[in-house]
C-alpha cells in the first residue's frame, strides 16, 4: 500500500472497520444521508456537526476529537493538559495488553519508539518487526531509539529484535540519556514514567492524545525530537547481516 492510496479520513475509516459499521449503517444510526458519511470519509478535512460527531464516535467506540481533529478548533476552547490524558494506569501491567499493538497498527503518518526496556516491548508487541515493516511500507515514518548502554546482558536492540536492521525505511539510533519508555503513533502516546526505586514494570503509564496546541503532549514530542536529533545512528553488525 503506497501513501498515494491514503486519502480522506483514515482514522474514521479504521474505526468503522474495527466496529464493523458500514457507511449505510452509520448514516442510518445518525439519521443522515449516506452521502454525508461518504464525504466524511473521502473529502479531506470534512468535519460533521458536533452532535453527529459525538454520536458517531460513541457508536464506533472512539473519541470524536481523535476522529476529527478539526472539531477541537470549532467546538472546544484551548485544551488543558487534563484534556490530553486519555487514561492513567498506576502499573504497566494494568495497561490493556492489546493497546500497545493497536496503537502502532493504527499509525498512518508517524511512529516513534524511545524504548529503554526492550524485553517488555517484545512481550507487548510480539510481531513488532513485521508490524513496523508494514507501517514503513505504507509510508509511515518509523524511528526507534534505544539506550547506548543497555541495562542488562540481553537488552540491546540486536538481541531482542535482530530482524529490525533489515527493514528498509526504519531509522535506528541510540542515546545515552534515555530513561522513559515512549511509544508514539501519530497523535497518541503511551508513556511509561520512571519512578526512582521502582522497576519499569511497576511504573505508571500515561495514555496521551495530542489536542490543539498540546500543552502536555507537546513536551514529550519536543523531547522525542531532541533525542533523535542528538542520537547516534545504529548500524547492523556483521552477524545480523548474515542472518538477514
mmCIF file of N, CA, C and O in Angstrom, residues 167-237:
data_model
loop_
_atom_site.group_PDB
_atom_site.id
_atom_site.type_symbol
_atom_site.label_atom_id
_atom_site.label_comp_id
_atom_site.label_asym_id
_atom_site.label_seq_id
_atom_site.Cartn_x
_atom_site.Cartn_y
_atom_site.Cartn_z
ATOM 1 N N UNK A 167 15.016 -4.071 7.844
ATOM 2 C CA UNK A 167 13.798 -3.446 7.323
ATOM 3 C C UNK A 167 14.137 -2.087 6.719
ATOM 4 O O UNK A 167 14.660 -1.208 7.412
ATOM 5 N N UNK A 168 13.850 -1.876 5.441
ATOM 6 C CA UNK A 168 14.140 -0.573 4.838
ATOM 7 C C UNK A 168 13.204 0.502 5.376
ATOM 8 O O UNK A 168 12.049 0.246 5.700
ATOM 9 N N UNK A 169 13.730 1.711 5.481
ATOM 10 C CA UNK A 169 12.910 2.840 5.888
ATOM 11 C C UNK A 169 12.889 3.116 7.369
ATOM 12 O O UNK A 169 12.354 4.142 7.796
ATOM 13 N N UNK A 170 13.448 2.227 8.192
ATOM 14 C CA UNK A 170 13.485 2.450 9.635
ATOM 15 C C UNK A 170 14.735 3.231 10.012
ATOM 16 O O UNK A 170 15.820 2.946 9.512
ATOM 17 N N UNK A 171 14.588 4.205 10.890
ATOM 18 C CA UNK A 171 15.737 4.913 11.433
ATOM 19 C C UNK A 171 16.013 4.357 12.820
ATOM 20 O O UNK A 171 15.156 4.432 13.715
ATOM 21 N N UNK A 172 17.180 3.773 13.020
ATOM 22 C CA UNK A 172 17.576 3.175 14.287
ATOM 23 C C UNK A 172 18.710 3.997 14.889
ATOM 24 O O UNK A 172 19.659 4.353 14.199
ATOM 25 N N UNK A 173 18.606 4.296 16.180
ATOM 26 C CA UNK A 173 19.625 5.122 16.817
ATOM 27 C C UNK A 173 19.719 4.770 18.297
ATOM 28 O O UNK A 173 18.847 4.103 18.862
ATOM 29 N N UNK A 174 20.811 5.212 18.935
ATOM 30 C CA UNK A 174 20.998 5.026 20.376
ATOM 31 C C UNK A 174 21.287 6.366 21.028
ATOM 32 O O UNK A 174 21.760 7.307 20.376
ATOM 33 N N UNK A 175 20.992 6.437 22.334
ATOM 34 C CA UNK A 175 21.208 7.685 23.067
ATOM 35 C C UNK A 175 21.559 7.351 24.513
ATOM 36 O O UNK A 175 20.925 6.495 25.130
ATOM 37 N N UNK A 176 22.564 8.024 25.093
ATOM 38 C CA UNK A 176 22.983 7.706 26.470
ATOM 39 C C UNK A 176 22.021 8.222 27.537
ATOM 40 O O UNK A 176 22.079 7.785 28.682
ATOM 41 N N UNK A 177 21.136 9.163 27.183
ATOM 42 C CA UNK A 177 20.270 9.781 28.190
ATOM 43 C C UNK A 177 18.858 9.247 28.234
ATOM 44 O O UNK A 177 17.981 9.873 28.824
ATOM 45 N N UNK A 178 18.612 8.094 27.633
ATOM 46 C CA UNK A 178 17.250 7.568 27.552
ATOM 47 C C UNK A 178 16.851 6.886 28.859
ATOM 48 O O UNK A 178 17.544 6.006 29.350
ATOM 49 N N UNK A 179 15.688 7.280 29.418
ATOM 50 C CA UNK A 179 15.186 6.659 30.644
ATOM 51 C C UNK A 179 13.747 6.179 30.496
ATOM 52 O O UNK A 179 13.438 5.040 30.788
ATOM 53 N N UNK A 180 12.849 7.065 30.077
ATOM 54 C CA UNK A 180 11.442 6.700 29.979
ATOM 55 C C UNK A 180 11.185 5.916 28.694
ATOM 56 O O UNK A 180 11.927 6.019 27.717
ATOM 57 N N UNK A 181 10.125 5.109 28.719
ATOM 58 C CA UNK A 181 9.661 4.414 27.515
ATOM 59 C C UNK A 181 8.522 5.229 26.914
ATOM 60 O O UNK A 181 7.493 5.438 27.566
ATOM 61 N N UNK A 182 8.703 5.694 25.670
ATOM 62 C CA UNK A 182 7.677 6.484 25.000
ATOM 63 C C UNK A 182 7.350 5.817 23.671
ATOM 64 O O UNK A 182 8.226 5.658 22.815
ATOM 65 N N UNK A 183 6.106 5.416 23.506
ATOM 66 C CA UNK A 183 5.619 4.850 22.261
ATOM 67 C C UNK A 183 4.658 5.854 21.653
ATOM 68 O O UNK A 183 3.629 6.173 22.257
ATOM 69 N N UNK A 184 5.024 6.377 20.482
ATOM 70 C CA UNK A 184 4.191 7.382 19.824
ATOM 71 C C UNK A 184 3.712 6.865 18.484
ATOM 72 O O UNK A 184 4.488 6.360 17.680
ATOM 73 N N UNK A 185 2.414 7.017 18.231
ATOM 74 C CA UNK A 185 1.834 6.691 16.935
ATOM 75 C C UNK A 185 0.888 7.827 16.565
ATOM 76 O O UNK A 185 -0.184 7.978 17.170
ATOM 77 N N UNK A 186 1.295 8.663 15.618
ATOM 78 C CA UNK A 186 0.531 9.851 15.236
ATOM 79 C C UNK A 186 0.301 10.735 16.468
ATOM 80 O O UNK A 186 1.246 11.205 17.066
ATOM 81 N N UNK A 187 -0.957 10.918 16.880
ATOM 82 C CA UNK A 187 -1.262 11.810 17.998
ATOM 83 C C UNK A 187 -1.362 11.084 19.335
ATOM 84 O O UNK A 187 -1.656 11.712 20.354
ATOM 85 N N UNK A 188 -1.173 9.787 19.348
ATOM 86 C CA UNK A 188 -1.285 9.010 20.585
ATOM 87 C C UNK A 188 0.082 8.663 21.143
ATOM 88 O O UNK A 188 0.985 8.259 20.394
ATOM 89 N N UNK A 189 0.226 8.793 22.458
ATOM 90 C CA UNK A 189 1.466 8.426 23.135
ATOM 91 C C UNK A 189 1.151 7.525 24.327
ATOM 92 O O UNK A 189 0.192 7.776 25.059
ATOM 93 N N UNK A 190 1.953 6.482 24.489
ATOM 94 C CA UNK A 190 1.936 5.660 25.695
ATOM 95 C C UNK A 190 3.279 5.874 26.387
ATOM 96 O O UNK A 190 4.319 5.492 25.859
ATOM 97 N N UNK A 191 3.247 6.511 27.543
ATOM 98 C CA UNK A 191 4.469 6.937 28.225
ATOM 99 C C UNK A 191 4.589 6.208 29.549
ATOM 100 O O UNK A 191 3.721 6.337 30.423
ATOM 101 N N UNK A 192 5.648 5.417 29.703
ATOM 102 C CA UNK A 192 5.968 4.809 30.992
ATOM 103 C C UNK A 192 6.850 5.783 31.755
ATOM 104 O O UNK A 192 7.960 6.086 31.319
ATOM 105 N N UNK A 193 6.352 6.283 32.868
ATOM 106 C CA UNK A 193 7.060 7.331 33.609
ATOM 107 C C UNK A 193 7.928 6.705 34.696
ATOM 108 O O UNK A 193 7.421 6.075 35.620
ATOM 109 N N UNK A 194 9.246 6.848 34.610
ATOM 110 C CA UNK A 194 10.133 6.209 35.588
ATOM 111 C C UNK A 194 9.970 6.792 36.982
ATOM 112 O O UNK A 194 9.731 7.992 37.146
ATOM 113 N N UNK A 195 10.053 5.932 37.971
ATOM 114 C CA UNK A 195 9.994 6.341 39.379
ATOM 115 C C UNK A 195 11.229 5.781 40.073
ATOM 116 O O UNK A 195 11.496 4.577 39.995
ATOM 117 N N UNK A 196 11.985 6.636 40.737
ATOM 118 C CA UNK A 196 13.196 6.186 41.417
ATOM 119 C C UNK A 196 12.865 5.094 42.439
ATOM 120 O O UNK A 196 11.949 5.229 43.255
ATOM 121 N N UNK A 197 13.607 4.009 42.366
ATOM 122 C CA UNK A 197 13.418 2.914 43.299
ATOM 123 C C UNK A 197 12.454 1.844 42.830
ATOM 124 O O UNK A 197 12.333 0.802 43.466
ATOM 125 N N UNK A 198 11.764 2.098 41.715
ATOM 126 C CA UNK A 198 10.820 1.119 41.175
ATOM 127 C C UNK A 198 11.330 0.579 39.844
ATOM 128 O O UNK A 198 11.919 1.322 39.050
ATOM 129 N N UNK A 199 11.092 -0.698 39.600
ATOM 130 C CA UNK A 199 11.392 -1.243 38.282
ATOM 131 C C UNK A 199 10.385 -0.682 37.287
ATOM 132 O O UNK A 199 9.276 -0.284 37.666
ATOM 133 N N UNK A 200 10.718 -0.634 35.993
ATOM 134 C CA UNK A 200 9.786 -0.097 34.998
ATOM 135 C C UNK A 200 8.429 -0.801 34.992
ATOM 136 O O UNK A 200 7.405 -0.183 34.686
ATOM 137 N N UNK A 201 8.389 -2.088 35.345
ATOM 138 C CA UNK A 201 7.121 -2.822 35.346
ATOM 139 C C UNK A 201 6.148 -2.273 36.380
ATOM 140 O O UNK A 201 4.932 -2.445 36.257
ATOM 141 N N UNK A 202 6.662 -1.579 37.403
ATOM 142 C CA UNK A 202 5.813 -1.032 38.458
ATOM 143 C C UNK A 202 5.555 0.458 38.275
ATOM 144 O O UNK A 202 4.906 1.074 39.121
ATOM 145 N N UNK A 203 6.056 1.030 37.198
ATOM 146 C CA UNK A 203 5.893 2.466 36.965
ATOM 147 C C UNK A 203 4.533 2.761 36.333
ATOM 148 O O UNK A 203 3.965 1.928 35.629
ATOM 149 N N UNK A 204 3.994 3.958 36.569
ATOM 150 C CA UNK A 204 2.726 4.340 35.948
ATOM 151 C C UNK A 204 2.896 4.545 34.441
ATOM 152 O O UNK A 204 3.988 4.818 33.950
ATOM 153 N N UNK A 205 1.783 4.409 33.729
ATOM 154 C CA UNK A 205 1.763 4.625 32.282
ATOM 155 C C UNK A 205 0.665 5.630 31.955
ATOM 156 O O UNK A 205 -0.476 5.494 32.410
ATOM 157 N N UNK A 206 1.017 6.643 31.172
ATOM 158 C CA UNK A 206 0.047 7.634 30.698
ATOM 159 C C UNK A 206 -0.294 7.353 29.241
ATOM 160 O O UNK A 206 0.600 7.145 28.420
ATOM 161 N N UNK A 207 -1.588 7.325 28.925
ATOM 162 C CA UNK A 207 -2.032 7.308 27.536
ATOM 163 C C UNK A 207 -2.459 8.726 27.206
ATOM 164 O O UNK A 207 -3.449 9.240 27.733
ATOM 165 N N UNK A 208 -1.685 9.396 26.358
ATOM 166 C CA UNK A 208 -1.929 10.790 25.998
ATOM 167 C C UNK A 208 -2.368 10.889 24.546
ATOM 168 O O UNK A 208 -1.993 10.073 23.710
ATOM 169 N N UNK A 209 -3.171 11.908 24.270
ATOM 170 C CA UNK A 209 -3.578 12.181 22.890
ATOM 171 C C UNK A 209 -3.462 13.681 22.648
ATOM 172 O O UNK A 209 -4.044 14.490 23.364
ATOM 173 N N UNK A 210 -2.708 14.048 21.624
ATOM 174 C CA UNK A 210 -2.477 15.463 21.330
ATOM 175 C C UNK A 210 -3.762 16.133 20.873
ATOM 176 O O UNK A 210 -4.465 15.641 19.993
ATOM 177 N N UNK A 211 -4.056 17.287 21.472
ATOM 178 C CA UNK A 211 -5.210 18.094 21.096
ATOM 179 C C UNK A 211 -4.762 19.537 20.943
ATOM 180 O O UNK A 211 -4.132 20.090 21.843
ATOM 181 N N UNK A 212 -5.117 20.148 19.824
ATOM 182 C CA UNK A 212 -4.794 21.553 19.631
ATOM 183 C C UNK A 212 -3.320 21.830 19.849
ATOM 184 O O UNK A 212 -2.455 21.110 19.350
ATOM 185 N N UNK A 213 -2.993 22.864 20.635
ATOM 186 C CA UNK A 213 -1.584 23.204 20.859
ATOM 187 C C UNK A 213 -0.854 22.215 21.755
ATOM 188 O O UNK A 213 0.357 22.307 21.908
ATOM 189 N N UNK A 214 -1.571 21.270 22.364
ATOM 190 C CA UNK A 214 -0.961 20.162 23.116
ATOM 191 C C UNK A 214 -0.009 20.650 24.201
ATOM 192 O O UNK A 214 1.192 20.396 24.153
ATOM 193 N N UNK A 215 -0.510 21.320 25.249
ATOM 194 C CA UNK A 215 0.394 21.823 26.292
ATOM 195 C C UNK A 215 1.138 20.731 27.040
ATOM 196 O O UNK A 215 2.247 20.955 27.514
ATOM 197 N N UNK A 216 0.563 19.541 27.158
ATOM 198 C CA UNK A 216 1.237 18.456 27.865
ATOM 199 C C UNK A 216 1.962 17.527 26.903
ATOM 200 O O UNK A 216 3.154 17.255 27.049
ATOM 201 N N UNK A 217 1.238 17.037 25.893
ATOM 202 C CA UNK A 217 1.842 16.126 24.926
ATOM 203 C C UNK A 217 2.995 16.795 24.190
ATOM 204 O O UNK A 217 3.972 16.137 23.820
ATOM 205 N N UNK A 218 2.880 18.095 23.974
ATOM 206 C CA UNK A 218 3.927 18.808 23.258
ATOM 207 C C UNK A 218 5.285 18.676 23.897
ATOM 208 O O UNK A 218 6.309 18.637 23.205
ATOM 209 N N UNK A 219 5.334 18.576 25.224
ATOM 210 C CA UNK A 219 6.614 18.408 25.900
ATOM 211 C C UNK A 219 7.277 17.089 25.542
ATOM 212 O O UNK A 219 8.484 17.037 25.294
ATOM 213 N N UNK A 220 6.483 16.030 25.495
ATOM 214 C CA UNK A 220 7.035 14.724 25.115
ATOM 215 C C UNK A 220 7.453 14.705 23.648
ATOM 216 O O UNK A 220 8.478 14.105 23.293
ATOM 217 N N UNK A 221 6.669 15.355 22.791
ATOM 218 C CA UNK A 221 7.024 15.383 21.368
ATOM 219 C C UNK A 221 8.326 16.152 21.152
ATOM 220 O O UNK A 221 9.170 15.758 20.338
ATOM 221 N N UNK A 222 8.485 17.250 21.879
ATOM 222 C CA UNK A 222 9.737 18.014 21.794
ATOM 223 C C UNK A 222 10.910 17.183 22.291
ATOM 224 O O UNK A 222 11.997 17.192 21.689
ATOM 225 N N UNK A 223 10.688 16.437 23.378
ATOM 226 C CA UNK A 223 11.756 15.597 23.912
ATOM 227 C C UNK A 223 12.150 14.506 22.918
ATOM 228 O O UNK A 223 13.337 14.190 22.762
ATOM 229 N N UNK A 224 11.162 13.916 22.245
ATOM 230 C CA UNK A 224 11.466 12.892 21.240
ATOM 231 C C UNK A 224 12.315 13.467 20.119
ATOM 232 O O UNK A 224 13.314 12.860 19.696
ATOM 233 N N UNK A 225 11.927 14.637 19.624
ATOM 234 C CA UNK A 225 12.695 15.248 18.544
ATOM 235 C C UNK A 225 14.119 15.559 19.002
ATOM 236 O O UNK A 225 15.077 15.409 18.228
ATOM 237 N N UNK A 226 14.274 16.001 20.250
ATOM 238 C CA UNK A 226 15.615 16.294 20.761
ATOM 239 C C UNK A 226 16.446 15.016 20.863
ATOM 240 O O UNK A 226 17.634 15.006 20.492
ATOM 241 N N UNK A 227 15.834 13.935 21.335
ATOM 242 C CA UNK A 227 16.555 12.673 21.449
ATOM 243 C C UNK A 227 17.073 12.208 20.097
ATOM 244 O O UNK A 227 18.242 11.835 19.945
ATOM 245 N N UNK A 228 16.192 12.240 19.093
ATOM 246 C CA UNK A 228 16.607 11.759 17.777
ATOM 247 C C UNK A 228 17.615 12.704 17.129
ATOM 248 O O UNK A 228 18.497 12.261 16.384
ATOM 249 N N UNK A 229 17.518 14.003 17.426
ATOM 250 C CA UNK A 229 18.472 14.954 16.852
ATOM 251 C C UNK A 229 19.860 14.785 17.422
ATOM 252 O O UNK A 229 20.863 15.096 16.758
ATOM 253 N N UNK A 230 19.951 14.293 18.659
ATOM 254 C CA UNK A 230 21.251 14.161 19.318
ATOM 255 C C UNK A 230 21.688 12.703 19.458
ATOM 256 O O UNK A 230 22.685 12.429 20.145
ATOM 257 N N UNK A 231 20.961 11.783 18.836
ATOM 258 C CA UNK A 231 21.274 10.359 18.952
ATOM 259 C C UNK A 231 22.372 9.959 17.977
ATOM 260 O O UNK A 231 22.695 10.676 17.019
ATOM 261 N N UNK A 232 22.922 8.768 18.221
ATOM 262 C CA UNK A 232 23.925 8.200 17.337
ATOM 263 C C UNK A 232 23.270 7.138 16.467
ATOM 264 O O UNK A 232 22.686 6.180 16.991
ATOM 265 N N UNK A 233 23.324 7.271 15.139
ATOM 266 C CA UNK A 233 22.706 6.258 14.265
ATOM 267 C C UNK A 233 23.294 4.880 14.515
ATOM 268 O O UNK A 233 24.491 4.738 14.755
ATOM 269 N N UNK A 234 22.444 3.867 14.465
ATOM 270 C CA UNK A 234 22.890 2.487 14.660
ATOM 271 C C UNK A 234 23.186 1.850 13.310
ATOM 272 O O UNK A 234 22.539 2.162 12.310
ATOM 273 N N UNK A 235 24.145 0.941 13.301
ATOM 274 C CA UNK A 235 24.463 0.180 12.089
ATOM 275 C C UNK A 235 24.422 -1.293 12.430
ATOM 276 O O UNK A 235 24.938 -1.708 13.469
ATOM 277 N N UNK A 236 23.815 -2.122 11.577
ATOM 278 C CA UNK A 236 23.757 -3.563 11.866
ATOM 279 C C UNK A 236 25.149 -4.172 11.894
ATOM 280 O O UNK A 236 26.003 -3.828 11.082
ATOM 281 N N UNK A 237 25.358 -5.085 12.856
ATOM 282 C CA UNK A 237 26.640 -5.776 12.928
ATOM 283 C C UNK A 237 26.672 -6.901 11.923
ATOM 284 O O UNK A 237 25.659 -7.331 11.385
#
